[in-house]
CSV table of C-alpha atoms and ligand atoms in Angstrom, one decimal:
chain,number,residue,atom,x,y,z
A,1,MET,CA,-36.6,11.2,-19.4
A,2,THR,CA,-34.3,13.6,-17.5
A,3,THR,CA,-33.0,16.3,-20.0
A,4,ILE,CA,-29.6,16.7,-20.6
A,5,ASP,CA,-28.5,19.1,-23.5
A,6,THR,CA,-26.3,18.1,-26.3
A,7,ASP,CA,-22.9,17.0,-25.2
A,8,PRO,CA,-20.5,20.0,-25.8
A,9,ASP,CA,-17.4,17.9,-26.2
A,10,THR,CA,-18.8,15.3,-28.6
A,11,GLY,CA,-22.0,17.1,-30.2
A,12,LEU,CA,-23.8,14.1,-29.2
A,13,ASP,CA,-27.5,14.5,-28.2
A,14,PRO,CA,-29.0,13.0,-25.5
A,15,LEU,CA,-30.4,9.2,-25.9
A,16,GLU,CA,-34.6,8.8,-25.7
A,17,PHE,CA,-34.8,6.1,-23.2
A,18,ALA,CA,-38.2,4.3,-23.5
A,19,VAL,CA,-39.3,3.8,-19.8
A,20,THR,CA,-41.3,1.0,-18.8
A,21,ARG,CA,-42.2,1.3,-15.2
A,22,ASN,CA,-41.7,-1.8,-13.0
A,23,LEU,CA,-45.6,-2.9,-12.1
A,24,THR,CA,-44.3,-5.1,-9.0
A,25,ALA,CA,-41.7,-2.6,-7.6
A,26,LYS,CA,-41.0,-3.1,-4.1
A,27,SER,CA,-43.5,-1.4,-1.4
A,28,ASN,CA,-42.1,1.5,0.4
A,29,ALA,CA,-41.7,-1.2,3.6
A,30,ASP,CA,-40.1,-3.6,1.8
A,31,ARG,CA,-37.6,-1.2,0.2
A,32,ASP,CA,-36.9,0.4,3.4
A,33,ALA,CA,-36.2,-3.2,5.2
A,34,ILE,CA,-33.9,-3.8,2.1
A,35,LEU,CA,-31.9,-0.4,2.8
A,36,ALA,CA,-32.0,-1.3,6.5
A,37,SER,CA,-29.2,-3.7,6.2
A,38,PRO,CA,-28.3,-4.3,2.6
A,39,GLY,CA,-25.1,-6.2,2.8
A,40,PHE,CA,-22.8,-6.4,-0.5
A,41,GLY,CA,-24.5,-7.2,-4.0
A,42,GLN,CA,-27.3,-9.3,-2.4
A,43,SER,CA,-30.3,-6.7,-3.3
A,44,PHE,CA,-31.1,-4.9,-6.4
A,45,THR,CA,-33.5,-2.1,-7.4
A,46,ASP,CA,-36.6,-2.5,-9.1
A,47,HIS,CA,-35.4,-1.3,-12.9
A,48,MET,CA,-32.2,-1.3,-15.0
A,49,VAL,CA,-30.8,0.4,-18.3
A,50,ASP,CA,-29.7,-1.1,-21.3
A,51,ILE,CA,-28.8,0.4,-24.4
A,52,CYS,CA,-27.9,-2.4,-27.7
A,53,TRP,CA,-25.2,-1.9,-30.1
A,54,SER,CA,-24.7,-3.3,-33.3
A,55,VAL,CA,-22.0,-3.0,-36.4
A,56,ARG,CA,-24.6,-1.7,-38.4
A,57,GLY,CA,-26.8,0.5,-36.1
A,58,GLY,CA,-24.5,1.6,-33.8
A,59,TRP,CA,-26.0,2.4,-30.3
A,60,HIS,CA,-29.4,2.0,-30.3
A,61,ARG,CA,-32.5,1.1,-28.3
A,62,PRO,CA,-31.9,2.6,-24.9
A,63,ARG,CA,-34.4,1.4,-22.7
A,64,VAL,CA,-35.5,1.7,-18.9
A,65,SER,CA,-36.9,-1.5,-17.8
A,66,PRO,CA,-38.5,-3.6,-14.8
A,67,TYR,CA,-35.2,-5.2,-13.3
A,68,GLY,CA,-35.1,-8.7,-14.1
A,69,PRO,CA,-33.5,-11.7,-16.0
A,70,ILE,CA,-32.0,-11.6,-19.4
A,71,SER,CA,-32.7,-13.6,-22.2
A,72,LEU,CA,-29.5,-14.8,-24.0
A,73,ASP,CA,-28.8,-17.3,-27.0
A,74,PRO,CA,-27.3,-20.0,-25.6
A,75,ALA,CA,-24.6,-19.1,-28.1
A,76,ALA,CA,-24.1,-15.7,-27.3
A,77,ALA,CA,-20.5,-14.9,-27.3
A,78,VAL,CA,-19.7,-13.6,-24.0
A,79,LEU,CA,-21.0,-17.4,-22.7
A,80,HIS,CA,-18.2,-18.7,-24.7
A,81,TYR,CA,-15.3,-16.4,-25.1
A,82,GLY,CA,-15.9,-14.3,-22.2
A,83,GLN,CA,-16.0,-10.8,-23.9
A,84,GLU,CA,-17.2,-8.9,-21.1
A,85,ILE,CA,-16.1,-5.4,-19.1
A,86,PHE,CA,-17.9,-3.9,-16.3
A,87,GLU,CA,-17.4,-0.8,-14.1
A,88,GLY,CA,-17.9,-0.2,-10.0
A,89,ILE,CA,-19.3,3.0,-8.9
A,90,LYS,CA,-21.4,4.6,-6.0
A,91,ALA,CA,-24.0,7.3,-5.8
A,92,TYR,CA,-24.5,8.8,-2.2
A,93,ARG,CA,-27.1,10.9,-0.6
A,94,HIS,CA,-26.4,13.8,1.3
A,95,ALA,CA,-27.8,15.3,4.3
A,96,ASP,CA,-29.8,17.6,1.8
A,97,GLY,CA,-31.5,14.4,0.3
A,98,SER,CA,-29.5,15.1,-2.9
A,99,VAL,CA,-27.8,12.7,-4.7
A,100,HIS,CA,-24.6,12.4,-5.9
A,101,THR,CA,-21.7,10.0,-7.7
A,102,PHE,CA,-17.6,10.1,-7.7
A,103,ARG,CA,-16.0,11.3,-10.6
A,104,PRO,CA,-18.1,9.5,-13.2
A,105,ASP,CA,-16.4,10.7,-16.2
A,106,GLN,CA,-13.4,8.7,-15.0
A,107,ASN,CA,-15.3,5.3,-15.1
A,108,GLY,CA,-16.8,6.3,-18.5
A,109,ARG,CA,-13.4,7.0,-19.6
A,110,ARG,CA,-12.0,3.7,-18.3
A,111,LEU,CA,-15.0,1.8,-19.7
A,112,GLN,CA,-14.0,3.3,-23.1
A,113,ARG,CA,-10.5,2.1,-22.4
A,114,SER,CA,-11.7,-1.7,-21.1
A,115,ALA,CA,-13.8,-1.6,-24.6
A,116,ARG,CA,-11.1,-1.1,-26.8
A,117,ARG,CA,-8.7,-4.0,-24.9
A,118,LEU,CA,-11.6,-6.4,-25.3
A,119,ALA,CA,-12.7,-5.5,-29.0
A,120,LEU,CA,-16.0,-3.7,-27.7
A,121,PRO,CA,-17.5,-0.8,-28.9
A,122,GLU,CA,-16.9,2.3,-26.5
A,123,LEU,CA,-20.0,3.7,-25.2
A,124,PRO,CA,-19.7,7.7,-25.4
A,125,VAL,CA,-18.9,8.9,-21.9
A,126,PRO,CA,-22.4,11.4,-22.5
A,127,TYR,CA,-24.6,8.0,-22.8
A,128,PHE,CA,-22.9,6.3,-19.9
A,129,LEU,CA,-23.6,9.4,-17.7
A,130,GLN,CA,-27.0,9.8,-19.0
A,131,SER,CA,-27.7,6.0,-18.2
A,132,LEU,CA,-26.8,6.6,-14.4
A,133,ARG,CA,-29.0,9.6,-14.2
A,134,GLU,CA,-31.9,7.4,-16.1
A,135,LEU,CA,-31.5,5.1,-13.4
A,136,ILE,CA,-31.6,7.0,-10.6
A,137,ALA,CA,-34.3,9.1,-12.0
A,138,VAL,CA,-36.6,5.7,-11.6
A,139,ASP,CA,-34.6,4.4,-8.4
A,140,GLY,CA,-33.6,7.1,-6.5
A,141,ALA,CA,-35.4,6.1,-3.3
A,142,TRP,CA,-32.9,3.0,-3.1
A,143,VAL,CA,-30.1,5.2,-2.3
A,144,PRO,CA,-29.6,4.4,1.2
A,145,SER,CA,-29.3,7.1,3.7
A,146,GLY,CA,-27.5,5.5,6.7
A,147,ALA,CA,-23.5,6.1,7.6
A,148,ASP,CA,-21.4,4.8,4.9
A,149,GLN,CA,-24.4,3.4,2.8
A,150,SER,CA,-24.7,3.9,-0.8
A,151,LEU,CA,-26.1,2.5,-4.1
A,152,TYR,CA,-23.6,0.4,-6.0
A,153,LEU,CA,-24.1,1.2,-9.6
A,154,ARG,CA,-23.0,-1.4,-11.8
A,155,PRO,CA,-22.3,-0.8,-15.8
A,156,PHE,CA,-21.4,-3.8,-17.8
A,157,MET,CA,-21.2,-4.8,-21.2
A,158,PHE,CA,-21.2,-8.1,-23.0
A,159,ALA,CA,-20.9,-9.7,-26.5
A,160,LYS,CA,-24.3,-11.4,-26.9
A,161,GLU,CA,-24.1,-11.9,-30.7
A,162,ALA,CA,-25.1,-15.8,-31.2
A,163,PHE,CA,-21.8,-17.0,-33.3
A,164,LEU,CA,-19.6,-19.7,-32.3
A,165,GLY,CA,-16.7,-18.1,-34.7
A,166,VAL,CA,-13.9,-16.3,-33.1
A,167,ARG,CA,-14.2,-12.6,-33.6
A,168,PRO,CA,-15.2,-9.3,-31.8
A,169,ALA,CA,-19.1,-9.8,-31.7
A,170,HIS,CA,-21.2,-8.1,-34.2
A,171,LYS,CA,-24.1,-7.3,-31.8
A,172,VAL,CA,-23.2,-6.0,-27.7
A,173,ALA,CA,-25.4,-4.7,-25.1
A,174,TYR,CA,-24.5,-2.3,-22.4
A,175,TYR,CA,-26.5,-2.6,-19.0
A,176,LEU,CA,-26.6,-0.8,-15.5
A,177,ILE,CA,-27.9,-2.2,-12.4
A,178,ALA,CA,-27.8,-1.0,-9.0
A,179,SER,CA,-27.4,-2.8,-5.8
A,180,PRO,CA,-27.9,-1.1,-2.3
A,181,ALA,CA,-24.5,-1.5,-0.3
A,182,GLY,CA,-23.9,-1.3,3.6
A,183,ALA,CA,-20.9,-0.2,5.5
A,184,TYR,CA,-18.1,-2.3,4.3
A,185,PHE,CA,-16.4,-2.9,7.6
A,186,LYS,CA,-19.0,-3.1,10.4
A,187,GLY,CA,-17.6,-2.1,13.7
A,188,GLY,CA,-14.7,0.2,12.0
A,189,VAL,CA,-12.4,-0.3,9.8
A,190,LYS,CA,-9.9,-3.9,10.0
A,191,PRO,CA,-6.9,-4.6,8.8
A,192,VAL,CA,-6.8,-7.2,6.2
A,193,SER,CA,-4.2,-10.2,6.0
A,194,ILE,CA,-3.0,-10.6,2.6
A,195,TRP,CA,-1.6,-14.0,1.1
A,196,LEU,CA,1.2,-14.1,-1.6
A,197,SER,CA,0.5,-15.9,-4.3
A,198,GLU,CA,3.5,-17.5,-6.2
A,199,ASP,CA,1.9,-20.2,-8.2
A,200,TYR,CA,-0.4,-17.7,-9.9
A,201,SER,CA,-0.8,-14.3,-11.8
A,202,ARG,CA,-3.4,-12.4,-12.3
A,203,ALA,CA,-2.1,-10.7,-15.6
A,204,GLY,CA,0.8,-10.8,-17.8
A,205,LYS,CA,2.8,-8.1,-19.9
A,206,GLY,CA,0.5,-7.0,-23.2
A,207,GLY,CA,-2.4,-8.9,-21.1
A,208,THR,CA,-5.8,-7.8,-20.0
A,209,GLY,CA,-4.9,-6.7,-16.6
A,210,ALA,CA,-5.4,-3.1,-16.9
A,211,ALA,CA,-8.9,-3.8,-18.5
A,212,LYS,CA,-12.0,-4.0,-15.8
A,213,THR,CA,-13.1,-7.3,-17.4
A,214,GLY,CA,-14.8,-10.5,-15.7
A,215,GLY,CA,-11.9,-12.8,-17.0
A,216,ASN,CA,-9.3,-11.4,-14.8
A,217,TYR,CA,-11.5,-11.8,-12.1
A,218,ALA,CA,-12.1,-15.5,-13.0
A,219,ALA,CA,-8.7,-16.2,-13.0
A,220,SER,CA,-8.1,-14.9,-9.6
A,221,LEU,CA,-10.5,-17.3,-8.0
A,222,LEU,CA,-8.3,-20.1,-7.5
A,223,PRO,CA,-5.7,-17.6,-5.8
A,224,GLN,CA,-8.4,-16.4,-3.5
A,225,SER,CA,-9.3,-19.7,-2.2
A,226,GLU,CA,-5.8,-20.7,-1.4
A,227,ALA,CA,-5.8,-17.4,0.5
A,228,TYR,CA,-8.7,-18.4,2.7
A,229,GLU,CA,-7.1,-21.8,3.0
A,230,ASN,CA,-4.5,-19.9,4.5
A,231,GLU,CA,-6.5,-17.9,6.7
A,232,CYS,CA,-5.9,-14.8,4.6
A,233,ASP,CA,-8.7,-12.3,3.5
A,234,GLN,CA,-7.1,-11.5,0.3
A,235,VAL,CA,-4.5,-12.2,-2.6
A,236,VAL,CA,-1.6,-10.3,-3.9
A,237,PHE,CA,-0.1,-10.8,-7.6
A,238,LEU,CA,3.1,-10.2,-8.6
A,239,ASP,CA,4.3,-9.7,-12.0
A,240,GLN,CA,7.0,-12.0,-13.4
A,241,ASP,CA,9.7,-10.0,-12.4
A,242,ARG,CA,8.5,-10.3,-8.8
A,243,ASN,CA,7.3,-6.5,-8.7
A,244,VAL,CA,3.9,-6.0,-6.9
A,245,GLU,CA,0.8,-5.9,-8.7
A,246,GLU,CA,-2.2,-5.7,-6.9
A,247,LEU,CA,-4.9,-7.6,-4.7
A,248,GLY,CA,-7.7,-9.2,-6.9
A,249,GLY,CA,-10.0,-6.0,-7.0
A,250,MET,CA,-7.7,-3.5,-4.9
A,251,ASN,CA,-4.9,-1.4,-5.7
A,252,VAL,CA,-1.9,-1.3,-3.3
A,253,VAL,CA,-0.2,1.7,-1.7
A,254,PHE,CA,3.0,1.9,0.6
A,255,VAL,CA,3.6,4.8,2.6
A,256,TYR,CA,7.6,5.7,3.1
A,257,LYS,CA,9.1,6.9,6.7
A,258,ASP,CA,10.0,10.4,4.8
A,259,GLY,CA,6.3,11.2,3.6
A,260,THR,CA,7.0,9.8,0.2
A,261,ILE,CA,4.0,7.6,-1.1
A,262,VAL,CA,4.8,5.0,-3.9
A,263,THR,CA,2.1,2.7,-6.0
A,264,PRO,CA,3.0,0.0,-8.3
A,265,GLN,CA,2.3,1.4,-11.9
A,266,SER,CA,2.3,-1.2,-14.9
A,267,ASP,CA,0.5,-1.8,-17.9
A,268,SER,CA,-0.8,-4.8,-16.1
A,269,ILE,CA,-2.3,-3.1,-13.4
A,270,LEU,CA,-5.9,-1.4,-13.4
A,271,GLU,CA,-6.0,2.1,-12.9
A,272,GLY,CA,-8.5,2.4,-9.6
A,273,ILE,CA,-10.1,5.8,-9.4
A,274,THR,CA,-10.2,5.7,-5.5
A,275,ARG,CA,-6.4,5.4,-5.6
A,276,ASP,CA,-6.1,8.3,-7.9
A,277,SER,CA,-8.1,10.4,-5.6
A,278,LEU,CA,-6.3,9.4,-2.3
A,279,LEU,CA,-3.2,10.1,-4.0
A,280,GLN,CA,-4.2,13.7,-4.9
A,281,LEU,CA,-5.5,14.5,-1.6
A,282,ALA,CA,-2.0,12.9,-0.5
A,283,ARG,CA,-0.3,15.5,-2.6
A,284,ASP,CA,-2.6,18.2,-1.3
A,285,ARG,CA,-1.2,17.3,1.9
A,286,GLY,CA,2.2,18.3,0.7
A,287,HIS,CA,3.1,14.3,0.1
A,288,HIS,CA,5.4,13.3,-2.8
A,289,VAL,CA,3.8,10.5,-5.2
A,290,GLU,CA,5.5,8.4,-7.3
A,291,GLY,CA,3.9,5.5,-9.5
A,292,ARG,CA,6.8,2.9,-10.0
A,293,ASN,CA,7.9,-0.9,-9.8
A,294,VAL,CA,7.7,-1.8,-6.4
A,295,SER,CA,9.9,-5.5,-6.0
A,296,LEU,CA,8.6,-8.0,-3.2
A,297,THR,CA,11.9,-7.4,-1.8
A,298,GLU,CA,11.8,-3.6,-1.4
A,299,TRP,CA,8.0,-4.6,0.3
A,300,ARG,CA,9.8,-6.9,2.8
A,301,GLU,CA,13.1,-5.1,3.5
A,302,GLY,CA,11.4,-2.0,3.9
A,303,VAL,CA,9.1,-3.0,6.3
A,304,ALA,CA,12.0,-4.8,8.1
A,305,SER,CA,14.0,-1.4,8.2
A,306,GLY,CA,10.9,0.9,9.1
A,307,ASP,CA,11.2,2.7,6.0
A,308,ILE,CA,8.0,1.6,5.0
A,309,VAL,CA,5.3,2.8,7.9
A,310,GLU,CA,2.1,2.0,6.3
A,311,VAL,CA,0.3,-0.6,3.7
A,312,PHE,CA,-3.0,-0.2,2.7
A,313,ALA,CA,-5.2,-1.2,-0.2
A,314,CYS,CA,-8.2,0.5,-1.9
A,315,GLY,CA,-10.9,0.5,-4.6
A,316,THR,CA,-14.8,1.6,-4.6
A,317,ALA,CA,-16.3,-1.0,-2.9
A,318,ALA,CA,-13.7,-0.6,0.5
A,319,VAL,CA,-12.7,2.8,0.0
A,320,VAL,CA,-9.2,1.9,2.0
A,321,THR,CA,-8.3,-0.9,3.8
A,322,PRO,CA,-4.9,-1.2,6.0
A,323,ILE,CA,-2.9,-4.5,5.2
A,324,GLY,CA,-2.4,-5.9,8.6
A,325,THR,CA,0.1,-8.8,7.7
A,326,LEU,CA,1.5,-10.4,4.5
A,327,LYS,CA,1.6,-14.1,4.6
A,328,GLY,CA,3.8,-16.1,2.2
A,329,ARG,CA,4.6,-19.8,2.0
A,330,ASP,CA,7.6,-19.8,4.5
A,331,PHE,CA,7.1,-16.4,6.4
A,332,ILE,CA,4.3,-13.9,7.6
A,333,ASP,CA,5.2,-10.2,8.1
A,334,GLU,CA,3.4,-8.1,10.2
A,335,GLN,CA,2.8,-4.5,8.8
A,336,PRO,CA,3.2,-1.6,10.2
A,337,SER,CA,0.3,0.5,11.4
A,338,GLY,CA,0.0,4.2,10.6
A,339,THR,CA,-2.7,6.6,10.4
A,340,LEU,CA,-2.4,8.2,6.8
A,341,ALA,CA,-4.6,5.3,5.3
A,342,LEU,CA,-7.5,6.1,7.5
A,343,GLU,CA,-7.2,9.8,7.6
A,344,LEU,CA,-7.3,9.7,3.8
A,345,ARG,CA,-10.1,7.7,3.7
A,346,GLU,CA,-12.0,9.9,6.0
A,347,GLU,CA,-11.1,12.8,3.8
A,348,LEU,CA,-12.6,11.1,0.8
A,349,THR,CA,-15.5,9.6,2.0
A,350,ASN,CA,-16.1,13.3,3.7
A,351,ILE,CA,-16.3,14.9,0.2
A,352,GLN,CA,-18.2,11.8,-1.4
A,353,TYR,CA,-21.5,12.5,1.2
A,354,GLY,CA,-21.0,15.9,1.1
A,355,ARG,CA,-19.7,16.4,4.5
A,356,ALA,CA,-16.4,18.4,3.0
A,357,GLU,CA,-15.8,21.0,0.1
A,358,ASP,CA,-15.4,19.2,-3.4
A,359,LYS,CA,-12.2,21.4,-4.2
A,360,HIS,CA,-11.3,19.1,-7.3
A,361,GLY,CA,-15.0,19.5,-8.8
A,362,TRP,CA,-15.1,15.5,-8.7
A,363,LEU,CA,-18.8,15.2,-7.8
A,364,TYR,CA,-21.8,15.0,-10.2
A,365,ARG,CA,-25.3,15.2,-9.4
A,366,LEU,CA,-27.8,12.3,-10.4
A,367,ASP,CA,-31.0,13.3,-9.4
A,368,ALA,CA,-31.5,17.1,-10.8
B,401,PLP,C1,-12.0,-2.1,-10.0
B,401,PLP,C2,-10.7,-2.4,-9.3
B,401,PLP,C3,-9.7,-2.0,-8.8
B,401,PLP,C4,-10.2,-0.7,-8.1
B,401,PLP,O1,-10.4,0.8,-8.6
B,401,PLP,P1,-11.6,1.7,-8.3
B,401,PLP,O2,-11.8,2.8,-9.4
B,401,PLP,O3,-10.9,2.4,-7.2
B,401,PLP,O4,-12.9,1.2,-7.6
B,401,PLP,C5,-8.7,-2.4,-8.5
B,401,PLP,N1,-8.1,-3.5,-9.0
B,401,PLP,C6,-9.1,-4.2,-9.8
B,401,PLP,C7,-8.5,-5.4,-10.6
B,401,PLP,C8,-10.3,-3.7,-10.0
B,401,PLP,O5,-11.1,-4.3,-10.9
């Protein structure tokens, strides 16, 4: 196991992971072939991490094991009532070979907030961080070194108790798996077209919109199919008052003519760490940033009048995606194209890949 001291904030001692090596791990040649063109979410590393939780025993039996199928009782609560949460975070290889991740404390705290909303136990942030380091300790060679490549880390937690009664499960599992990821946009960043979902919403007031939970994604799949049928790449969701929420898995940001940056903020929107970081970089450049409601009318009129000069979406997987078109049942609004989104994207990825100074202390080394 990696050595970590007692956590100064929580007083927690590090967990002692039992490590079982994968005896059929990919050969260097097979791994290199995958890393040459990894795509997204298709291939997985040789190992995974899991930690059990029970009402009686708390967090226990931390393990690093060969990657493989999970055995679950057919009555496991997650399969029936969807008590599940997840995270998404990347590991980046720097030019000197070292491996870093980006603001993992934020993901650890968001996993705790999601857990609270889904009545799951809160994994202490030091355990979350340790799980990332443990996986990199055995699978560090899976962090690719090509341009815009990364190792996508997928922590998740679910109710595994075999019980069909409806209540928070008494047995839960936390897992971490990892999947090498190629450049999201092959041949440069392309603006996306967005379908305005009028018939479906992704979240409601007091619902689970601010939690990273599979159910939100399940609810977004049908509207996403509607987007494809209408030749759009992604969906944008509105709230009950016709304010803009977000895409199925990315936050939305508006840039105004006077340099002001506005992003929808409400308790039904997932608070993206990419968005938070881009907005900090924008503030560093002197932009005024507002988190507030943005109605569909404000968006459409702002574009028509020239008040809004750029619209983009952001999230860990794609980082920043300019929005090129907004399409509704009876309109198509071409979106203005600007340069700020791509400048901020470049600035952020330069920090993540170690090519620019990390002024905010966002990087966290995983392999030392
Ligand atoms: C994960 C996610 C985002 C983006 O969050 P990041 O921390 O920037 O990756 C946005 N919206 C939803 C619904 C998400 O699940």
